PDB file of C-alpha atoms and ligand atoms in Angstrom:
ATOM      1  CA  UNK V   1      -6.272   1.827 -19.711  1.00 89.00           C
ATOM      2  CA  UNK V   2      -8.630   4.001 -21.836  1.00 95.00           C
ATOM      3  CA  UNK V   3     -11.925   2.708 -22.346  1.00 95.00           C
ATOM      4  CA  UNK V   4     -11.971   2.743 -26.267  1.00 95.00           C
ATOM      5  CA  UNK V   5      -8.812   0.662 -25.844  1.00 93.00           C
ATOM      6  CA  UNK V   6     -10.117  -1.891 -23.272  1.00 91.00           C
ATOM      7  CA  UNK V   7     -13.191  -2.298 -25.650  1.00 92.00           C
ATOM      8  CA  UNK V   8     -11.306  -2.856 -28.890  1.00 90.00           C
ATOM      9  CA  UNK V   9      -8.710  -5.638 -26.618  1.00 87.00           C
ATOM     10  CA  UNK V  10     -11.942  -6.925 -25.532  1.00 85.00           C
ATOM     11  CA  UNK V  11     -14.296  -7.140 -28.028  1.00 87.00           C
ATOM     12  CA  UNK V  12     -14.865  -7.711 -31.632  1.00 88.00           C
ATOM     13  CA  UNK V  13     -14.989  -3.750 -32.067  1.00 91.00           C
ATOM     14  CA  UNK V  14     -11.778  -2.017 -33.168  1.00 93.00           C
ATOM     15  CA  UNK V  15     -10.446   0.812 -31.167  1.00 93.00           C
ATOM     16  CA  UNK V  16     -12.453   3.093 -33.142  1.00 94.00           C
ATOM     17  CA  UNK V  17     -15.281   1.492 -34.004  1.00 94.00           C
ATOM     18  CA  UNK V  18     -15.030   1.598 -29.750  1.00 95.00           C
ATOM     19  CA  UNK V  19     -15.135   5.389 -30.067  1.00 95.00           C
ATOM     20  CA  UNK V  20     -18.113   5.541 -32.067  1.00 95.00           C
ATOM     21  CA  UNK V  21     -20.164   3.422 -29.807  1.00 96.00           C
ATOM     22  CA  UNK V  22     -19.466   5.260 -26.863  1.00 96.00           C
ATOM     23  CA  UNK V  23     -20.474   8.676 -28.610  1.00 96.00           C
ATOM     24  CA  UNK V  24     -23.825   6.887 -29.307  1.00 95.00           C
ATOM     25  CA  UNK V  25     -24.243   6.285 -25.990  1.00 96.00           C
ATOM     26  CA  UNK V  26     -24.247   2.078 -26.132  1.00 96.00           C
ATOM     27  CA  UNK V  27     -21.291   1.676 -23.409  1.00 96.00           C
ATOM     28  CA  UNK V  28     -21.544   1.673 -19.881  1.00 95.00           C
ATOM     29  CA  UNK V  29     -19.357   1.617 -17.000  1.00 94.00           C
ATOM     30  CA  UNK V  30     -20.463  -0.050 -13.834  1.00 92.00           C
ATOM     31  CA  UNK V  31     -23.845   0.490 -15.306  1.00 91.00           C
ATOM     32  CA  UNK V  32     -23.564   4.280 -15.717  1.00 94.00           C
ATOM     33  CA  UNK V  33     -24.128   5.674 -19.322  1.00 96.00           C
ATOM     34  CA  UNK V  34     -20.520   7.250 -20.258  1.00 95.00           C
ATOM     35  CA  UNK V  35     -19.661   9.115 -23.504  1.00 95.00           C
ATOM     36  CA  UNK V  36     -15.601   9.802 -22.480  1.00 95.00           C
ATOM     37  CA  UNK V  37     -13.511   7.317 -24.897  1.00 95.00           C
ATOM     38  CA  UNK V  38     -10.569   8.281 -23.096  1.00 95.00           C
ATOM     39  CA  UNK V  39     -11.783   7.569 -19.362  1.00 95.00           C
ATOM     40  CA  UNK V  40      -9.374   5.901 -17.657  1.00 93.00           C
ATOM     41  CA  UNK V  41     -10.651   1.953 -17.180  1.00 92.00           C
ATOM     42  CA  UNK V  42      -9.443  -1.149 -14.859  1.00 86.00           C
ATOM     43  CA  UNK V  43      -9.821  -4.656 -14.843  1.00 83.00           C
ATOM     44  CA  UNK V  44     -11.851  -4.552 -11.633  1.00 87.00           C
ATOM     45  CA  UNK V  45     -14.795  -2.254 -13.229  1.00 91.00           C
ATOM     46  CA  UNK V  46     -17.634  -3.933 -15.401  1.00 91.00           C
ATOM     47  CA  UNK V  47     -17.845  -2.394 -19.322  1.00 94.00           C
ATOM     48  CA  UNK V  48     -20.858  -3.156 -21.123  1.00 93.00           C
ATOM     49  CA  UNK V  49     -21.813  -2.322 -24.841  1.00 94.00           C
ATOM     50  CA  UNK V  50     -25.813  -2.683 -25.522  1.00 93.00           C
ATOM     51  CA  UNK V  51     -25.864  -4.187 -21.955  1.00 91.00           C
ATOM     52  CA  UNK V  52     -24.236  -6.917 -22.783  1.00 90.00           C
ATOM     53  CA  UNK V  53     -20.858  -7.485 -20.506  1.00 90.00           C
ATOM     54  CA  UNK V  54     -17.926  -7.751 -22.160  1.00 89.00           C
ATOM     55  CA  UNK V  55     -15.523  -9.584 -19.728  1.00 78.00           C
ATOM     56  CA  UNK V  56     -16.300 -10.137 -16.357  1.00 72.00           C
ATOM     57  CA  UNK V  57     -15.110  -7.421 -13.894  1.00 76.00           C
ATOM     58  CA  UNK V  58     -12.159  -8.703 -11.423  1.00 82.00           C
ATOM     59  CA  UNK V  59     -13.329  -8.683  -8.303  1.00 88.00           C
ATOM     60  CA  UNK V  60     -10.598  -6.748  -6.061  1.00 91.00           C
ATOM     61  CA  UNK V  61      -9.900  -7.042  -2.984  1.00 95.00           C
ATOM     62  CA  UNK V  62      -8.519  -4.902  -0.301  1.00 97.00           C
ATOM     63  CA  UNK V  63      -7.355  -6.373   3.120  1.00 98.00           C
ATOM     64  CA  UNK V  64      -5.722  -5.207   6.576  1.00 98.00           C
ATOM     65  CA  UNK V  65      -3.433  -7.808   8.234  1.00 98.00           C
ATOM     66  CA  UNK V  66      -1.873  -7.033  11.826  1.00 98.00           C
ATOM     67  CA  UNK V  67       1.068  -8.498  11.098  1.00 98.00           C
ATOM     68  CA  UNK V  68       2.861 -10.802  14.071  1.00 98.00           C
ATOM     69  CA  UNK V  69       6.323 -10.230  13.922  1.00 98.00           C
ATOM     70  CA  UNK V  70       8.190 -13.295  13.242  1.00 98.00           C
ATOM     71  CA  UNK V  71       6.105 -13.852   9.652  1.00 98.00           C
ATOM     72  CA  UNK V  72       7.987 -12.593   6.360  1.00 98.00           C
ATOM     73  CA  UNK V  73       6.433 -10.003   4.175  1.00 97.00           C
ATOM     74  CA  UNK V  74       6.448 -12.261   0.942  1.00 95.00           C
ATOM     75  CA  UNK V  75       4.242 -14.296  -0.968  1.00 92.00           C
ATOM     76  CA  UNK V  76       6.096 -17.370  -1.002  1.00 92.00           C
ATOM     77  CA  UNK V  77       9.808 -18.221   0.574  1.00 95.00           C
ATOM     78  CA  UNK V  78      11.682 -21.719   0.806  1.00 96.00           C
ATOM     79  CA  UNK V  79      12.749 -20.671   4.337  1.00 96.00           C
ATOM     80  CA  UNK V  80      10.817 -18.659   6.644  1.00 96.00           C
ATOM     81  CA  UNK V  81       6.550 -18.623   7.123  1.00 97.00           C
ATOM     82  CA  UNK V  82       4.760 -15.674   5.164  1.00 98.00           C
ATOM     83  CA  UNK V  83       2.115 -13.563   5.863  1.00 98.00           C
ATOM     84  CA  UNK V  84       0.205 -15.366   3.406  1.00 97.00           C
ATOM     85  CA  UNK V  85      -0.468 -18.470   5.716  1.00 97.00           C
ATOM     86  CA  UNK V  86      -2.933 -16.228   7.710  1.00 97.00           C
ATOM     87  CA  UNK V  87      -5.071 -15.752   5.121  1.00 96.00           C
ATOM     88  CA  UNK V  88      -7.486 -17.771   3.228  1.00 92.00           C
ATOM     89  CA  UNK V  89      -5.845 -20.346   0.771  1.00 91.00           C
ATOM     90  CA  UNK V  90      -8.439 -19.084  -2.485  1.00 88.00           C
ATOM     91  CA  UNK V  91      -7.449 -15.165  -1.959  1.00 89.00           C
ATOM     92  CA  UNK V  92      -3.664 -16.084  -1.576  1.00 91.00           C
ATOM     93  CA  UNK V  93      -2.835 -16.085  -5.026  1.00 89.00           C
ATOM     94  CA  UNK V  94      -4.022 -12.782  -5.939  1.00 90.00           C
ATOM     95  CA  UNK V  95      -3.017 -10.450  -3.411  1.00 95.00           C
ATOM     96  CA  UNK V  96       0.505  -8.804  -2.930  1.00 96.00           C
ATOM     97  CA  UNK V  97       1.458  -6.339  -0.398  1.00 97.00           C
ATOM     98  CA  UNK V  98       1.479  -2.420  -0.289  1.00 96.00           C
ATOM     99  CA  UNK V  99       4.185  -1.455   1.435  1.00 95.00           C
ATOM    100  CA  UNK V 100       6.383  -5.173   3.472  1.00 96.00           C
ATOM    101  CA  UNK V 101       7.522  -4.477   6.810  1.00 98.00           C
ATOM    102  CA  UNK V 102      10.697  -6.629   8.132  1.00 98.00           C
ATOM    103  CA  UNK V 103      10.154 -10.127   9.717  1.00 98.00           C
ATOM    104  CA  UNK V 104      10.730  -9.310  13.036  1.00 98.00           C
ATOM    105  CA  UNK V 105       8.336  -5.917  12.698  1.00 98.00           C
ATOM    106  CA  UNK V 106       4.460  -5.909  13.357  1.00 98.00           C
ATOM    107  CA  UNK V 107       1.267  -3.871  12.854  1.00 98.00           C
ATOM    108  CA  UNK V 108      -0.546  -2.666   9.784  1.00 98.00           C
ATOM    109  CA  UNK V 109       0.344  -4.427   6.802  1.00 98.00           C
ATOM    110  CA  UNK V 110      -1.847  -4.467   3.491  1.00 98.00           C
ATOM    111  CA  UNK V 111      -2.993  -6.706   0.721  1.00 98.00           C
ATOM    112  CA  UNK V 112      -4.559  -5.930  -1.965  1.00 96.00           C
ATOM    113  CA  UNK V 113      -4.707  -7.162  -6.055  1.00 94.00           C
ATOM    114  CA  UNK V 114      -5.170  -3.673  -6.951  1.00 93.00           C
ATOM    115  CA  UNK V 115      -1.337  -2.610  -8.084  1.00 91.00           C
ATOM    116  CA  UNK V 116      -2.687   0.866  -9.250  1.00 88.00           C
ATOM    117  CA  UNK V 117      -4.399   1.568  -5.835  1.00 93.00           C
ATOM    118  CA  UNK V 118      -1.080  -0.249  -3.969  1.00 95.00           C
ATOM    119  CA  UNK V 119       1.384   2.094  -5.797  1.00 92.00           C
ATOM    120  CA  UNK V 120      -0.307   5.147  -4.548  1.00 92.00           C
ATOM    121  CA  UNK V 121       0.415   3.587  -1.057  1.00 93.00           C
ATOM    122  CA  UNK V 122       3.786   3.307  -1.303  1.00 91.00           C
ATOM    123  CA  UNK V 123       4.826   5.802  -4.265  1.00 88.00           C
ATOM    124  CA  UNK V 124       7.709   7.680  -2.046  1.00 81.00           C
ATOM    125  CA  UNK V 125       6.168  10.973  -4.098  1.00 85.00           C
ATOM    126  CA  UNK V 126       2.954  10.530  -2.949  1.00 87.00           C
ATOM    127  CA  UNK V 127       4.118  10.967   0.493  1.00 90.00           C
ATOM    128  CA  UNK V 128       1.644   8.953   2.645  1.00 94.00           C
ATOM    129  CA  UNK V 129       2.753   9.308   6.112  1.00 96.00           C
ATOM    130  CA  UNK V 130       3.401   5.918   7.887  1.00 97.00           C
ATOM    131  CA  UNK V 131       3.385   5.842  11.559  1.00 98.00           C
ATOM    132  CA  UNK V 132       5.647   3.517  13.554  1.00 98.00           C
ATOM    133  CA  UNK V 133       5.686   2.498  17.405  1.00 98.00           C
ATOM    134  CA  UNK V 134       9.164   2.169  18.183  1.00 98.00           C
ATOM    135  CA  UNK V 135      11.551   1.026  20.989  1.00 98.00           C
ATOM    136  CA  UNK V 136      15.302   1.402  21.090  1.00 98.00           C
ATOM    137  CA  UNK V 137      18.015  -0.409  22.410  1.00 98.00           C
ATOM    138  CA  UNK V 138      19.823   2.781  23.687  1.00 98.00           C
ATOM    139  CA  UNK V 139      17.989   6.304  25.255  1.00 98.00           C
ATOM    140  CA  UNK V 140      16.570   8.028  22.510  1.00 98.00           C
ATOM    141  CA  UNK V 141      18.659  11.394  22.291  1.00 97.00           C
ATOM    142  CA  UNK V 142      17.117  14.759  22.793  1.00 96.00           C
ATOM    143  CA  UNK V 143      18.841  15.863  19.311  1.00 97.00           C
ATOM    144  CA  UNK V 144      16.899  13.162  17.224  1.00 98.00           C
ATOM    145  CA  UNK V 145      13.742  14.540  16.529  1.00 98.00           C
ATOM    146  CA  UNK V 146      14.982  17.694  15.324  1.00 98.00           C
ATOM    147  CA  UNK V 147      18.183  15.345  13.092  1.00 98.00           C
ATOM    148  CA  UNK V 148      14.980  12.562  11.597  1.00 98.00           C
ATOM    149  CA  UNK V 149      13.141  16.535  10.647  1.00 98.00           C
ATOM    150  CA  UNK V 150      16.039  17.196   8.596  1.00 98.00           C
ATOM    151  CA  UNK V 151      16.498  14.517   7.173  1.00 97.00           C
ATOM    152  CA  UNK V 152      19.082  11.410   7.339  1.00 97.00           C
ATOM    153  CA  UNK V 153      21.450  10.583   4.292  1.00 97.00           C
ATOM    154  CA  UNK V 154      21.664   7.143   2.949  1.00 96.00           C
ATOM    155  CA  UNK V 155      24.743   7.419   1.631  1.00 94.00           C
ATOM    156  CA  UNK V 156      23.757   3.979  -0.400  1.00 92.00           C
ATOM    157  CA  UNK V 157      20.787   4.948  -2.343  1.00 92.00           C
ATOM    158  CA  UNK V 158      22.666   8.795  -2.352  1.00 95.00           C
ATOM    159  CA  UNK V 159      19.440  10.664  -1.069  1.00 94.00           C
ATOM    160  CA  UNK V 160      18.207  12.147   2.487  1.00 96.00           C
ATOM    161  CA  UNK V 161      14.549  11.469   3.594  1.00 95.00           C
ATOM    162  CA  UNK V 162      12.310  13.219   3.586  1.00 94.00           C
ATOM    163  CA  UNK V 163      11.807  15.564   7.055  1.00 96.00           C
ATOM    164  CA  UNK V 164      10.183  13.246  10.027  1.00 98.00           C
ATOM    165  CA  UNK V 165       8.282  13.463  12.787  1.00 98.00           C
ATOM    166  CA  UNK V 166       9.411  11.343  15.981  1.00 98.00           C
ATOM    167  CA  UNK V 167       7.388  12.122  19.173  1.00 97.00           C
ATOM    168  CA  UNK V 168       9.455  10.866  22.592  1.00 97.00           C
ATOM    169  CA  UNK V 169       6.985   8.486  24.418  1.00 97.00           C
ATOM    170  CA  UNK V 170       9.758   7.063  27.211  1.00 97.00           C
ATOM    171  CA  UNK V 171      13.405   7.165  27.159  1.00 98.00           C
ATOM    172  CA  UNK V 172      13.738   3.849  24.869  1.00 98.00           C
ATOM    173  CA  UNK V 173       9.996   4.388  22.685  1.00 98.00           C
ATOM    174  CA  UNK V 174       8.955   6.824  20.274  1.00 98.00           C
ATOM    175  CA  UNK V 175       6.083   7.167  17.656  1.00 98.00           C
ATOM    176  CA  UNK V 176       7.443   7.892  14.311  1.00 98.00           C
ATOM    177  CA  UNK V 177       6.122   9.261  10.871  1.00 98.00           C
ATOM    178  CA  UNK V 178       7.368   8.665   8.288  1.00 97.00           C
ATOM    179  CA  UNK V 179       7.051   9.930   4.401  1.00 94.00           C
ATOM    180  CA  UNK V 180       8.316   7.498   2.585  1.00 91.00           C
ATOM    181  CA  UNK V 181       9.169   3.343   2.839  1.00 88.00           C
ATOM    182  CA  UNK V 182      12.000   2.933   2.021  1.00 90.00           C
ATOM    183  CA  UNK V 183      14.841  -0.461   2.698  1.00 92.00           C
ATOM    184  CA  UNK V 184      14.738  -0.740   6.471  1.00 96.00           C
ATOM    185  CA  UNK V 185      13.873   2.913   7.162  1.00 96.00           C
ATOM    186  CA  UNK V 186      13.373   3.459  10.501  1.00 98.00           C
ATOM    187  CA  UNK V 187      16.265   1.242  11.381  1.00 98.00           C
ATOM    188  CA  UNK V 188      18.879   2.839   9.894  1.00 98.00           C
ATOM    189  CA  UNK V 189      17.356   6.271  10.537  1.00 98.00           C
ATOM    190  CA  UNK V 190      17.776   4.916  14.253  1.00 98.00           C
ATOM    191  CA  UNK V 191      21.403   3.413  13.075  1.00 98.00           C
ATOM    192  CA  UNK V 192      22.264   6.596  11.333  1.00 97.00           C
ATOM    193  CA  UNK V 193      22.042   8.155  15.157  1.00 97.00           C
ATOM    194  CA  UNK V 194      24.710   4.946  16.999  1.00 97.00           C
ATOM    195  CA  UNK V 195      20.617   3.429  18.391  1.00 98.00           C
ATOM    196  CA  UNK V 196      18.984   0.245  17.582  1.00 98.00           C
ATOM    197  CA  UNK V 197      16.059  -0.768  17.185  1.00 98.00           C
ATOM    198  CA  UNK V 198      14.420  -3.123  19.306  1.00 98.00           C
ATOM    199  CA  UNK V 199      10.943  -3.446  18.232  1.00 98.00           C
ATOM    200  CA  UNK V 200       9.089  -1.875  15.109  1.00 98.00           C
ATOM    201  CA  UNK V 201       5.160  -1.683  14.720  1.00 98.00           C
ATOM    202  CA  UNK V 202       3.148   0.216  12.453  1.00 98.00           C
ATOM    203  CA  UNK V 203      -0.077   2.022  13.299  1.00 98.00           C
ATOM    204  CA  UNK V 204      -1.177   3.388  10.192  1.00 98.00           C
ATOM    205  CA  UNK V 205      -0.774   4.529   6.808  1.00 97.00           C
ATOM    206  CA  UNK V 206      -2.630   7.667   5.698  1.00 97.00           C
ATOM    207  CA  UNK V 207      -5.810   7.728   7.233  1.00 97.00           C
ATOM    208  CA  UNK V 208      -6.071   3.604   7.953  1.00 98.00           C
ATOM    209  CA  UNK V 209      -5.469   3.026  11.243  1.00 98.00           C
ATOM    210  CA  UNK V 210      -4.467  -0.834  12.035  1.00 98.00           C
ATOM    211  CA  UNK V 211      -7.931  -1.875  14.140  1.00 98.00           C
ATOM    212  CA  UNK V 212      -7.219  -2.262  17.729  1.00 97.00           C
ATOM    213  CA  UNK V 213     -10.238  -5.392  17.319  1.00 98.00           C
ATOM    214  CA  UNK V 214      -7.418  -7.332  15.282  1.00 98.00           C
ATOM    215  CA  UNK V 215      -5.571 -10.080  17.420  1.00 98.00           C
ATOM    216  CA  UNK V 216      -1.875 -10.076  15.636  1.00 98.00           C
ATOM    217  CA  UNK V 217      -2.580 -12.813  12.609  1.00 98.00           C
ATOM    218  CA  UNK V 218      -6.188 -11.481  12.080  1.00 98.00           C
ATOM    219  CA  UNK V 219      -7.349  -9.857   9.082  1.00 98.00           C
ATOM    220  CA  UNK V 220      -9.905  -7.777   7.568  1.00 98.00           C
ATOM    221  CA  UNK V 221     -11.529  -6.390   4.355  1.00 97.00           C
ATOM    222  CA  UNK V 222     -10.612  -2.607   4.100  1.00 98.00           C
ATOM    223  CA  UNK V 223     -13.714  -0.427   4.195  1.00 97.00           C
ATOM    224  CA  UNK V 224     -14.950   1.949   1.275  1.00 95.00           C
ATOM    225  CA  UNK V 225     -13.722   5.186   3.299  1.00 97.00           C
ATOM    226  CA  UNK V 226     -10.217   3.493   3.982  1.00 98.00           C
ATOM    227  CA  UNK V 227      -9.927   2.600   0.026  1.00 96.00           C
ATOM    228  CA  UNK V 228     -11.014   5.837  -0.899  1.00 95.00           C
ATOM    229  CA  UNK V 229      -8.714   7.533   1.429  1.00 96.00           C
ATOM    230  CA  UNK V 230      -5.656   6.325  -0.915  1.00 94.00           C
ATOM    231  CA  UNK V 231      -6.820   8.814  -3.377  1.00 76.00           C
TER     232      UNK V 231
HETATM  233  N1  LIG J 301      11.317   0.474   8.585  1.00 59.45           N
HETATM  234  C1  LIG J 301      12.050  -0.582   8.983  1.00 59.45           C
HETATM  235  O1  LIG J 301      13.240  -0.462   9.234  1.00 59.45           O
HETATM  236  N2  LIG J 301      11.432  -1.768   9.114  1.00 59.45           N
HETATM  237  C2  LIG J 301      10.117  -1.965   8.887  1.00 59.45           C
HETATM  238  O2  LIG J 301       9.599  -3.075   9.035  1.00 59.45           O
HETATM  239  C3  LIG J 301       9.357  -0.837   8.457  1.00 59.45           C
HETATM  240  C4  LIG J 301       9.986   0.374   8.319  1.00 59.45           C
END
């Protein structure tokens, strides 16, 4: 939200009142001096008016999880074990996930309490590519990559995806990229062609790469560079 905004929800300063104390120069932002009322603000940054804090700043957090297969991309479910049992009870409650992948799928998955930074991840406009390890029940044709490039319809949701990029690794395994995340994507791209697939794991989104150093159920904060990447 706008920082004249956040100040007047915050404080006993109105909204404008907020204005006027910024264009003296009596608000800072994560300790830099700012004098834009309508800079865009979040929960996780630290606002202070004469140096005195207003609210204390969120901390946020930011995680990569290789995901086993077999664990369910939810917070909570009556039935099946979530992702959130690998990680640390305190952080559980805070953190949802940019971007699920299917039980039975593994690789990259991410965690974060950010759900600005998390929606850039996954906006289908935004176009992050997503690369996917796969392996198919039947050979993978030579007519697929060029048929994922232009696109498969789902007649369900009425739209064709966007162009993708499948590299042939073997006869049953390919390395996809995709642009968008949508319901069971690569599967019924696969489906769309009479294959299967067999087993799904994801490599990376953008520029974070799942870290070969994580055992499948291991975890770890994201670095600046990687959070920054999700511009
Ligand atoms: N597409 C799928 O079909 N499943 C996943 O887990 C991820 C992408």
């Amino acid at each position: 939200m706008r920082l004249d905004r956040l100040i007047g929800n915050h404080s006993q300063y109105s909204q404008r009142s907020a204005r006027l104390l910024i264009a003296e120069g009596r608000v800072q932002v994560n300790a830099l001096l700012v004098r834009d009322a309508r800079m865009e603000v979040d929960r996780f940054m630290m606002v202070s008016v004469d140096g005195v804090p207003l609210k204390p700043a969120v901390a946020s957090h930011y995680l990569m999880l290789h995901k086993p297969a077999g664990y369910l991309s939810a917070t909570s479910d009556p039935q099946h074990i979530t992702v959130m049992a690998l990680l640390p009870e305190p952080l559980r409650a805070a953190l949802h996930i940019g971007g699920r992948l299917d039980r039975g799928s593994s690789g990259l998955l991410i965690l974060t309490n950010d759900g600005l930074w998390s929606r850039r991840l996954t906006a289908p406009q935004i176009k992050i590519p997503k690369v996917y390890r796969v392996t198919t029940a039947e050979p993978i044709s030579a007519e697929t990559p060029e048929r994922f490039a232009q696109g498969i319809y789902f007649a369900f949701e009425d739209l064709t995806t966007s162009p993708a990029q499948l590299e042939r690794l073997g006869t049953h395994e390919a390395r996809l990229t995709i642009f968008e995340g949508r319901y069971h994507q690569v599967k019924r791209m696969f489906h769309a062609l009479g294959n299967r697939v067999l087993t799904l794991h994801r490599e990376s989104m953008g520029d974070i790469v799942l870290d070969d150093r994580l055992q499948a159920g291991d975890f770890r904060p994201l670095s600046q560079t990687e959070i920054d990447s999700i511009g």
